[in-house]
PDB file of C-alpha atoms in Angstrom:
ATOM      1  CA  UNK H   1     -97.549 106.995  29.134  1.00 77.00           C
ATOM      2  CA  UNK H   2     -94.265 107.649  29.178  1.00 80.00           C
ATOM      3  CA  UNK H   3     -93.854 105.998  32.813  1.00 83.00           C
ATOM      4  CA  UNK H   4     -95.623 103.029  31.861  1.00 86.00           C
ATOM      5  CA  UNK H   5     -92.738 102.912  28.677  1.00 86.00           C
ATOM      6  CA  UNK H   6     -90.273 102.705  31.270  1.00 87.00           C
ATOM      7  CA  UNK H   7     -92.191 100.606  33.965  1.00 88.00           C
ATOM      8  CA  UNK H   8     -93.801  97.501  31.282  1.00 88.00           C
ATOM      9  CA  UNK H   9     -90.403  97.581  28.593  1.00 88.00           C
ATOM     10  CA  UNK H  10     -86.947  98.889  30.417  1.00 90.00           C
ATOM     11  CA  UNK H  11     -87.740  98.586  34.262  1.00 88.00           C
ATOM     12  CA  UNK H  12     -86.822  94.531  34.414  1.00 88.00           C
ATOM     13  CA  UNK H  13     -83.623  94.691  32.660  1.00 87.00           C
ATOM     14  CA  UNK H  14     -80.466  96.046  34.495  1.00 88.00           C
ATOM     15  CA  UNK H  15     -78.604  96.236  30.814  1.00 87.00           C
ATOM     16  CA  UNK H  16     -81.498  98.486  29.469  1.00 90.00           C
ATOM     17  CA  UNK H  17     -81.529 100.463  32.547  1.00 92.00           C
ATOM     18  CA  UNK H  18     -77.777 101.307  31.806  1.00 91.00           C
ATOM     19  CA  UNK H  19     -78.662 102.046  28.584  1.00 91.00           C
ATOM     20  CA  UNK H  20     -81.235 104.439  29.134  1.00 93.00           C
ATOM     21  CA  UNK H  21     -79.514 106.586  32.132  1.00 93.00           C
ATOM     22  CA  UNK H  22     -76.696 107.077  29.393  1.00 93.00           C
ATOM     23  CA  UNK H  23     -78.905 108.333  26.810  1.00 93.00           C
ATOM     24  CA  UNK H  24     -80.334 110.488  29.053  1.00 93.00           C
ATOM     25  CA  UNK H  25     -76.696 111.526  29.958  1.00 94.00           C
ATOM     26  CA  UNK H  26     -75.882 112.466  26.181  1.00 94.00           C
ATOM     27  CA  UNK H  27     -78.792 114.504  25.986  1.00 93.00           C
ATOM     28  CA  UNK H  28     -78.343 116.163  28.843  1.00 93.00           C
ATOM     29  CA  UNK H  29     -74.777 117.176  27.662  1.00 93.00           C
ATOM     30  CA  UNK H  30     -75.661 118.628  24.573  1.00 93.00           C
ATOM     31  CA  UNK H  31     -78.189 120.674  26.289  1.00 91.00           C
ATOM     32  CA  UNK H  32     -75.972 122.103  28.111  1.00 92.00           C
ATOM     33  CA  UNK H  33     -73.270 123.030  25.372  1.00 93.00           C
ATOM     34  CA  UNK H  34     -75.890 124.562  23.061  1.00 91.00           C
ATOM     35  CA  UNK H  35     -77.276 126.510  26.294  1.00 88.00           C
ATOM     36  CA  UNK H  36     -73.711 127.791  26.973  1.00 91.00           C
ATOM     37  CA  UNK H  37     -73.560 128.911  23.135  1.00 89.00           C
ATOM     38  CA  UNK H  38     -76.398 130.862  23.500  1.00 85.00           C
ATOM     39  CA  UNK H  39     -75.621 132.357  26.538  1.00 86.00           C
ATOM     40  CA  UNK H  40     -72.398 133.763  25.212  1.00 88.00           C
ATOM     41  CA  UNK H  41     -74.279 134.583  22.185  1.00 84.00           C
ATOM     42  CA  UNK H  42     -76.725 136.795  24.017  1.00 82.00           C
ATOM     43  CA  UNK H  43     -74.100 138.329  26.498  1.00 83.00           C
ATOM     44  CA  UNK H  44     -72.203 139.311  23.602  1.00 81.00           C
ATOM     45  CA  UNK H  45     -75.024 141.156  21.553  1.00 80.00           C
ATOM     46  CA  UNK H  46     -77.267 144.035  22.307  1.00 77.00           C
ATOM     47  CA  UNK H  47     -79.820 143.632  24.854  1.00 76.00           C
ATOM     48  CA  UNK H  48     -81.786 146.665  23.168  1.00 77.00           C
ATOM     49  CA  UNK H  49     -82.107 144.931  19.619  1.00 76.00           C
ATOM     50  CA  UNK H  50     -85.480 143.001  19.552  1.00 79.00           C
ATOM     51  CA  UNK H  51     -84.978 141.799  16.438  1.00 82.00           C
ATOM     52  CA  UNK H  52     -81.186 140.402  16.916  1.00 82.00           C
ATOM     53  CA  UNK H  53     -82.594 138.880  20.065  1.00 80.00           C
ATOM     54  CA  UNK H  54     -85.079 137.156  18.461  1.00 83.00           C
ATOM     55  CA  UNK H  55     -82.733 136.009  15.800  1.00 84.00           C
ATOM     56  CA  UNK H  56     -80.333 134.627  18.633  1.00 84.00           C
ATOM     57  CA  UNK H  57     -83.340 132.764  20.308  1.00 84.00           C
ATOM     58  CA  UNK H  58     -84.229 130.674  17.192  1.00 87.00           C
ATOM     59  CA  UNK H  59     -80.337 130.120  16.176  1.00 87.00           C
ATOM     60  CA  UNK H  60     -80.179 128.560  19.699  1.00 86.00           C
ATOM     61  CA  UNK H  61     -83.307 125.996  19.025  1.00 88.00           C
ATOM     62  CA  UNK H  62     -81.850 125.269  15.661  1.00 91.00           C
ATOM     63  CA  UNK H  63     -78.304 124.873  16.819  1.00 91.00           C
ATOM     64  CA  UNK H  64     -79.870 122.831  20.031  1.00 91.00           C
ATOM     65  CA  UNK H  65     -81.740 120.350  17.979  1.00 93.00           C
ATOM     66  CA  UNK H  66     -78.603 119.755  15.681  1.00 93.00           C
ATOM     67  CA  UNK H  67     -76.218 119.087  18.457  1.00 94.00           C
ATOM     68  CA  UNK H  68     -78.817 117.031  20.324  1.00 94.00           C
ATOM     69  CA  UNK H  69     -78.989 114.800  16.521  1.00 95.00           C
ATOM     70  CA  UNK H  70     -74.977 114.671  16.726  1.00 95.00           C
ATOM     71  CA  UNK H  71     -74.977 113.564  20.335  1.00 95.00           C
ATOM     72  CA  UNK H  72     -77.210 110.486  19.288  1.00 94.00           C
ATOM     73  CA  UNK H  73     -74.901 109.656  16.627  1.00 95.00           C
ATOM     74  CA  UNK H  74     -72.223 109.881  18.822  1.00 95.00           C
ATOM     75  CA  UNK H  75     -74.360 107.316  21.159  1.00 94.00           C
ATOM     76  CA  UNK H  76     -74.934 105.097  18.512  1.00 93.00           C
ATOM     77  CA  UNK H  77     -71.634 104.488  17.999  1.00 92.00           C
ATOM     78  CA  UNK H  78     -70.956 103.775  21.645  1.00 92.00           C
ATOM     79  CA  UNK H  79     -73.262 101.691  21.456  1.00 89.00           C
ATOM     80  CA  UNK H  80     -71.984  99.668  18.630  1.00 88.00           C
ATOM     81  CA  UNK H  81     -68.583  99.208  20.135  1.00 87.00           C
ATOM     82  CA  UNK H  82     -70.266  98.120  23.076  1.00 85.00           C
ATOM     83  CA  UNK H  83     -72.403  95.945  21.408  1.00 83.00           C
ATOM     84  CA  UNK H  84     -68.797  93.894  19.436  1.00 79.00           C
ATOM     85  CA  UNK H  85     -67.628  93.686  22.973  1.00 77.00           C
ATOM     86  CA  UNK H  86     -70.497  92.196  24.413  1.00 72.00           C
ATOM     87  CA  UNK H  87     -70.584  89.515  21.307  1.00 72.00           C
ATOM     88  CA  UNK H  88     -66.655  88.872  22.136  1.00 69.00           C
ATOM     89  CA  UNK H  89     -67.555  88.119  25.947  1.00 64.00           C
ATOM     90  CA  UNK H  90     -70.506  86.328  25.750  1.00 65.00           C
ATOM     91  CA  UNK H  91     -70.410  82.236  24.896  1.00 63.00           C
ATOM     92  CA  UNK H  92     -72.468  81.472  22.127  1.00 66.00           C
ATOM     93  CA  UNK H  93     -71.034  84.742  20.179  1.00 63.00           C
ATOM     94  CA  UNK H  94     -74.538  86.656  20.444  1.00 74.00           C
ATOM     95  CA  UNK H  95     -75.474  89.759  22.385  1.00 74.00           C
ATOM     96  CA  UNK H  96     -77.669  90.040  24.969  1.00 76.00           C
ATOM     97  CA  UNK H  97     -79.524  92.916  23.760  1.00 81.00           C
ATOM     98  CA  UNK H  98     -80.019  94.184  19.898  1.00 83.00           C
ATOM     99  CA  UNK H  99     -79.286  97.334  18.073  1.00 85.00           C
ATOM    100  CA  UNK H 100     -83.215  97.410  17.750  1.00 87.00           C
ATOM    101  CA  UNK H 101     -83.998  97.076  21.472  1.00 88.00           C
ATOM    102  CA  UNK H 102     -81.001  99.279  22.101  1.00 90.00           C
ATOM    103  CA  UNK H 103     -82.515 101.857  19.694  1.00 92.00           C
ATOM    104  CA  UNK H 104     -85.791 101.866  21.501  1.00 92.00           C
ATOM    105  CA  UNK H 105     -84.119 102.089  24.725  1.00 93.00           C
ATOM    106  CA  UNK H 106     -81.507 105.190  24.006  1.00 93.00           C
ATOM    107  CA  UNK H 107     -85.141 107.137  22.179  1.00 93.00           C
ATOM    108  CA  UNK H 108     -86.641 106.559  25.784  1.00 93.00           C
ATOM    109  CA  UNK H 109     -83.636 108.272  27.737  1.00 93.00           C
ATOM    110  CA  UNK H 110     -83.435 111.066  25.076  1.00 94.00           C
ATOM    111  CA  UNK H 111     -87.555 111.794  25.627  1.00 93.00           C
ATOM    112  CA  UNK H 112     -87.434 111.000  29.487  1.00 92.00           C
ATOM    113  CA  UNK H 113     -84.603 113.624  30.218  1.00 92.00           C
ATOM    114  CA  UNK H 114     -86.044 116.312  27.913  1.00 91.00           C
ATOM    115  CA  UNK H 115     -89.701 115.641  29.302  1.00 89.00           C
ATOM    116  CA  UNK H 116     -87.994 116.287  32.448  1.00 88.00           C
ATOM    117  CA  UNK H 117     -86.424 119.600  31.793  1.00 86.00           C
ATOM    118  CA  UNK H 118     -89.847 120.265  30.262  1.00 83.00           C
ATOM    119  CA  UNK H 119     -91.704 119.771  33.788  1.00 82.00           C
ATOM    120  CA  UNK H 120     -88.971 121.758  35.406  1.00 82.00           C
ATOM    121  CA  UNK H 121     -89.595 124.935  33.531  1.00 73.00           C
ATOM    122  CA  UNK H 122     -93.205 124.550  34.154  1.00 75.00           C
ATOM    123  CA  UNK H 123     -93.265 124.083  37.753  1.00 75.00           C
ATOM    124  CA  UNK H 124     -90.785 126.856  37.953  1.00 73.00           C
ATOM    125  CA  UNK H 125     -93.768 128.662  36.235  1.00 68.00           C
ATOM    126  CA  UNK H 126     -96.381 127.687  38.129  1.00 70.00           C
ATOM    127  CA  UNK H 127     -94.808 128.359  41.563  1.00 71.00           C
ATOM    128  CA  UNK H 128     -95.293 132.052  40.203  1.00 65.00           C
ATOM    129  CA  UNK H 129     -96.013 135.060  40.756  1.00 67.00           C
ATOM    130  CA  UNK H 130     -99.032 135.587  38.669  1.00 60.00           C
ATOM    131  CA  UNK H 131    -101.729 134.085  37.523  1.00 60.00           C
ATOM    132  CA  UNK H 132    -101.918 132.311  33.574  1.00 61.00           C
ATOM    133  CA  UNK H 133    -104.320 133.950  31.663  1.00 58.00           C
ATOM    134  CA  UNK H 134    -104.822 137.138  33.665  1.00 57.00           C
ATOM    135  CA  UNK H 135    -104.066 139.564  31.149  1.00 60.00           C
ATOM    136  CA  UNK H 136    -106.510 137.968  28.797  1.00 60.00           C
ATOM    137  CA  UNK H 137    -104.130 134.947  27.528  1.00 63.00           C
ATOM    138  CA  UNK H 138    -105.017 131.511  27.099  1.00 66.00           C
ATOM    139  CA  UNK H 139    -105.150 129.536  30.251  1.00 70.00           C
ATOM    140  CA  UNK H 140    -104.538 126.093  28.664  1.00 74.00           C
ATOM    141  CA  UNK H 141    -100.679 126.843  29.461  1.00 75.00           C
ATOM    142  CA  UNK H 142     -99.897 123.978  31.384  1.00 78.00           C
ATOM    143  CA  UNK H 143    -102.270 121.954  29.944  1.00 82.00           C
ATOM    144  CA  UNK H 144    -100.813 122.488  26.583  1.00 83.00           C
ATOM    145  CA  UNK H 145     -97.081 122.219  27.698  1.00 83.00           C
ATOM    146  CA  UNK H 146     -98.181 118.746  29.307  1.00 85.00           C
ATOM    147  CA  UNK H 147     -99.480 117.588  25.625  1.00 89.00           C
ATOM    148  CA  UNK H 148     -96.070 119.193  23.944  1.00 89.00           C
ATOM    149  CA  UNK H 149     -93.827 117.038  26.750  1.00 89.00           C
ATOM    150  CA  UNK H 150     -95.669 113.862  25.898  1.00 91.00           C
ATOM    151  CA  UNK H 151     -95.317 114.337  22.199  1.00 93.00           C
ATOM    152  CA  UNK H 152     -92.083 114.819  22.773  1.00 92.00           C
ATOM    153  CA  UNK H 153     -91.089 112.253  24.558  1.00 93.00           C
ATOM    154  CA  UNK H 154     -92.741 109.903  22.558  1.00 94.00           C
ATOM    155  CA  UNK H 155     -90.758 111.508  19.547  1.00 95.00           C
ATOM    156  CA  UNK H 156     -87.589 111.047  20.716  1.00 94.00           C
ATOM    157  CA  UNK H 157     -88.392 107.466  21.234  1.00 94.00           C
ATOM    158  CA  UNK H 158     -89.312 107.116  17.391  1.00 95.00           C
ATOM    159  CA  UNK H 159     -86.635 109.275  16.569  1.00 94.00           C
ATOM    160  CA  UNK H 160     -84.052 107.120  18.190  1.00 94.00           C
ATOM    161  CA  UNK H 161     -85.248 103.990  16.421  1.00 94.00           C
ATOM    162  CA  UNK H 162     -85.497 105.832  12.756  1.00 94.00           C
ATOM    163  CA  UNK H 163     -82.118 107.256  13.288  1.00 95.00           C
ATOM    164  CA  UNK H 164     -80.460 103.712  14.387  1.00 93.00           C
ATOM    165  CA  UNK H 165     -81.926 102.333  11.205  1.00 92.00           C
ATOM    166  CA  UNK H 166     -80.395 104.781   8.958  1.00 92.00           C
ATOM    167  CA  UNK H 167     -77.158 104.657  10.940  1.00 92.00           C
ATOM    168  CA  UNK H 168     -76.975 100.628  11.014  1.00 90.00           C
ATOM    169  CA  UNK H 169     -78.248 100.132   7.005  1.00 88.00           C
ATOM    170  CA  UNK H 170     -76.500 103.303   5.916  1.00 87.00           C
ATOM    171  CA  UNK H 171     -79.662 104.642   5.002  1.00 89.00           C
ATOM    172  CA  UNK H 172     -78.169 108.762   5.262  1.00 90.00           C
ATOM    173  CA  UNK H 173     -81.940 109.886   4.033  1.00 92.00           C
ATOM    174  CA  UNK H 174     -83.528 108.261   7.484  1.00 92.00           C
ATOM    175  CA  UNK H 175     -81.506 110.769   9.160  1.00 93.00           C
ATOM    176  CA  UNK H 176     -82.092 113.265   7.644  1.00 95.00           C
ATOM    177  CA  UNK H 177     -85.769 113.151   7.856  1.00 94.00           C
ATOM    178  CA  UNK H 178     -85.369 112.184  11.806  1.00 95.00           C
ATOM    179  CA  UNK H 179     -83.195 115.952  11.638  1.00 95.00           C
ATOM    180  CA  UNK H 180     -86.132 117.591   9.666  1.00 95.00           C
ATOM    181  CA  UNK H 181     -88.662 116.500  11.697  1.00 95.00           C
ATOM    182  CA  UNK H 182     -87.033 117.486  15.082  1.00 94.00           C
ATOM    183  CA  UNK H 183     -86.128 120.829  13.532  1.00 93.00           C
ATOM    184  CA  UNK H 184     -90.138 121.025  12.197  1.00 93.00           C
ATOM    185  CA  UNK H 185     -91.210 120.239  15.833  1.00 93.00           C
ATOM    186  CA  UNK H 186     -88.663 122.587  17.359  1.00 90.00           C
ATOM    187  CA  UNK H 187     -89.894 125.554  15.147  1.00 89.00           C
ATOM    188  CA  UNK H 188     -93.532 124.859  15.604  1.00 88.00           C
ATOM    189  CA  UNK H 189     -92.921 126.354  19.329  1.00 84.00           C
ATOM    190  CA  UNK H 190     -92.290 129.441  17.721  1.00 82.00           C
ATOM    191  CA  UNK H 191     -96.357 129.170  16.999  1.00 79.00           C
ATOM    192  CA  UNK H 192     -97.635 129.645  20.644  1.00 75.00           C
ATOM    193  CA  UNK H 193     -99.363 131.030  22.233  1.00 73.00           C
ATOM    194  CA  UNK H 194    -101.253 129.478  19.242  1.00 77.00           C
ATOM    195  CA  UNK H 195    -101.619 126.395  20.679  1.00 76.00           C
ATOM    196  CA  UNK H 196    -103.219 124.612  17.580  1.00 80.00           C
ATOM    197  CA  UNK H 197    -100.390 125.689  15.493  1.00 82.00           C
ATOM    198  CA  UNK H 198     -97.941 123.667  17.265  1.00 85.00           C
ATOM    199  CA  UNK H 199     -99.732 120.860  18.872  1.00 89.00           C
ATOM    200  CA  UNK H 200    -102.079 119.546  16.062  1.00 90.00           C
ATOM    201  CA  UNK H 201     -98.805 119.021  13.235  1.00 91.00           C
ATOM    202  CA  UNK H 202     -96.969 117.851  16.249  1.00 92.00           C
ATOM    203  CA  UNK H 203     -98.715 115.120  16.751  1.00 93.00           C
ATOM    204  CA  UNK H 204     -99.388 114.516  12.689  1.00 94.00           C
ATOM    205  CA  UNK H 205     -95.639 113.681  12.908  1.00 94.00           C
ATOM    206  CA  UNK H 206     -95.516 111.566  16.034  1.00 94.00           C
ATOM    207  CA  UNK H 207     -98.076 109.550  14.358  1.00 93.00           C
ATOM    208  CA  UNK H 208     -96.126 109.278  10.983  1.00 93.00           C
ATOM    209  CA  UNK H 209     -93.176 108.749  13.065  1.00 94.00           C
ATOM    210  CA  UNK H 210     -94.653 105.729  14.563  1.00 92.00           C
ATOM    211  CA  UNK H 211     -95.780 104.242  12.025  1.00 91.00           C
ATOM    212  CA  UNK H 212     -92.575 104.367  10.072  1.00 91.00           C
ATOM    213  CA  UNK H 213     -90.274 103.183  13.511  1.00 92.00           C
ATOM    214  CA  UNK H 214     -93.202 100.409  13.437  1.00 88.00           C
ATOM    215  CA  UNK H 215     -92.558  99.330  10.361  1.00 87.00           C
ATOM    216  CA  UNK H 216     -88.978  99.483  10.528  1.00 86.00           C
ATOM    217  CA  UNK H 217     -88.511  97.342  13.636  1.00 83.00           C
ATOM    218  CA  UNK H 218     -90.669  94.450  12.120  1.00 79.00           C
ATOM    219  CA  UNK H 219     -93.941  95.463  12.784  1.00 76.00           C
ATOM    220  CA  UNK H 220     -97.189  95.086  10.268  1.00 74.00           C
ATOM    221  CA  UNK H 221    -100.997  95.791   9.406  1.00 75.00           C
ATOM    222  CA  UNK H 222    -101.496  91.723   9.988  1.00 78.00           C
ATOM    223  CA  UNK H 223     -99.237  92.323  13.779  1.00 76.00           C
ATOM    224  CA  UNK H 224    -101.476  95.035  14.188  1.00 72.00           C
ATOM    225  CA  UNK H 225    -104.590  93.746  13.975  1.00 75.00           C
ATOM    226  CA  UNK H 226    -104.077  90.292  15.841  1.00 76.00           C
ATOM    227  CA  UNK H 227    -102.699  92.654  18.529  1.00 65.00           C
ATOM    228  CA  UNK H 228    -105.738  95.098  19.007  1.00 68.00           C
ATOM    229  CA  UNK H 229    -107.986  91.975  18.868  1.00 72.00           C
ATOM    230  CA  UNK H 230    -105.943  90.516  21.776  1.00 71.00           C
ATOM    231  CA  UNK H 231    -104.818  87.359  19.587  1.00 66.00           C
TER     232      UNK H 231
END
């Protein structure tokens, strides 16, 4: 699904292609600064405390998703500057590309690169040793972490477009609730190996999420319909 996003919506358009390599980019950076917090966090503490580990492990996810949130505000407004400059260059005073397309498109790079360094980690697994399941846990692992990546992906695409809104109409409360629901999603992983924990509210909120980013961008129930009947 998420190829088909990129192949049908982003593949034909050299300005979207930009666009979505340099959300990826963003995201990729603030991975790696809240990777290099935690790893000084955990070099500096105790090995031997379980429990500060732990602690340390779901200070990281929180402080990840946070600094991931600030890096797409930070995009948005480099995207708005670029955006006035593009209006100044171009003839009839109008930009090639809108902050709506350019919200869908920066979602898609954030999803694409973090679906990425989700498929890494589970190759990595899979290469082994061992085999899933053999000490009587589930062996949906991969199959699971497949679902999670999609989800995600698809996410961070709604994500990007609720978050533009709230940035563009200075609706502060959109944000918010984008930062809630990543946080929501992030902690749910703390449910596995009970995969229904994580994966069934998961994709409650993708669906919620869509809906709302659907709504937001134009979209309705009348749209909708004349669309699933091929109208």
């Amino acid at each position: 699904p998420a190829f088909g996003l990129f192949l049908f919506t982003i593949a034909r358009d050299p300005l979207r292609i930009i666009i979505l390599i340099a959300g990826a980019f963003f995201w990729l950076v603030s991975l790696l600064l809240s990777s290099l917090i935690w790893f000084i966090a955990v070099k500096a503490s105790d090995p031997r405390d379980e429990r500060l580990q732990k602690g340390l492990l779901i200070f990281g996810v929180m402080f990840s998703v946070l600094l991931q949130e600030a890096f797409r505000f930070l995009y948005y407004k480099l995207l708005r500057k670029a955006i006035e400059g593009l209006v100044a260059l171009s003839e009839d005073g109008c930009s090639p590309i809108s902050i709506q397309q350019m919200a869908y498109v920066a979602g898609v790079g954030f999803g694409l690169m973090s679906g990425a360094f989700s498929m890494i980690n589970l190759l990595a697994d899979a290469l082994g040793p061992g085999t899933v399941g053999i000490h009587g846990d589930s062996q949906l692992y991969f199959l699971t972490s497949a679902f999670m990546t999609m989800v995600l992906i698809f996410l961070h695409t709604f994500w990007g477009i609720l978050f533009f809104h709230g940035c563009e109409h200075q609706c502060w409360w959109e944000i918010m609730a984008v930062v809630v629901m990543h946080l929501t999603v992030s902690g749910l992983s703390f449910c596995n190996p009970l995969y229904v924990g994580s994966l069934v509210p998961s994709y409650l909120l993708m669906a919620a999420a869509a809906a709302w980013a659907y709504l937001l961008s134009g979209g309705s129930a009348q749209n909708l319909r004349r669309f699933l009947l091929c109208k």
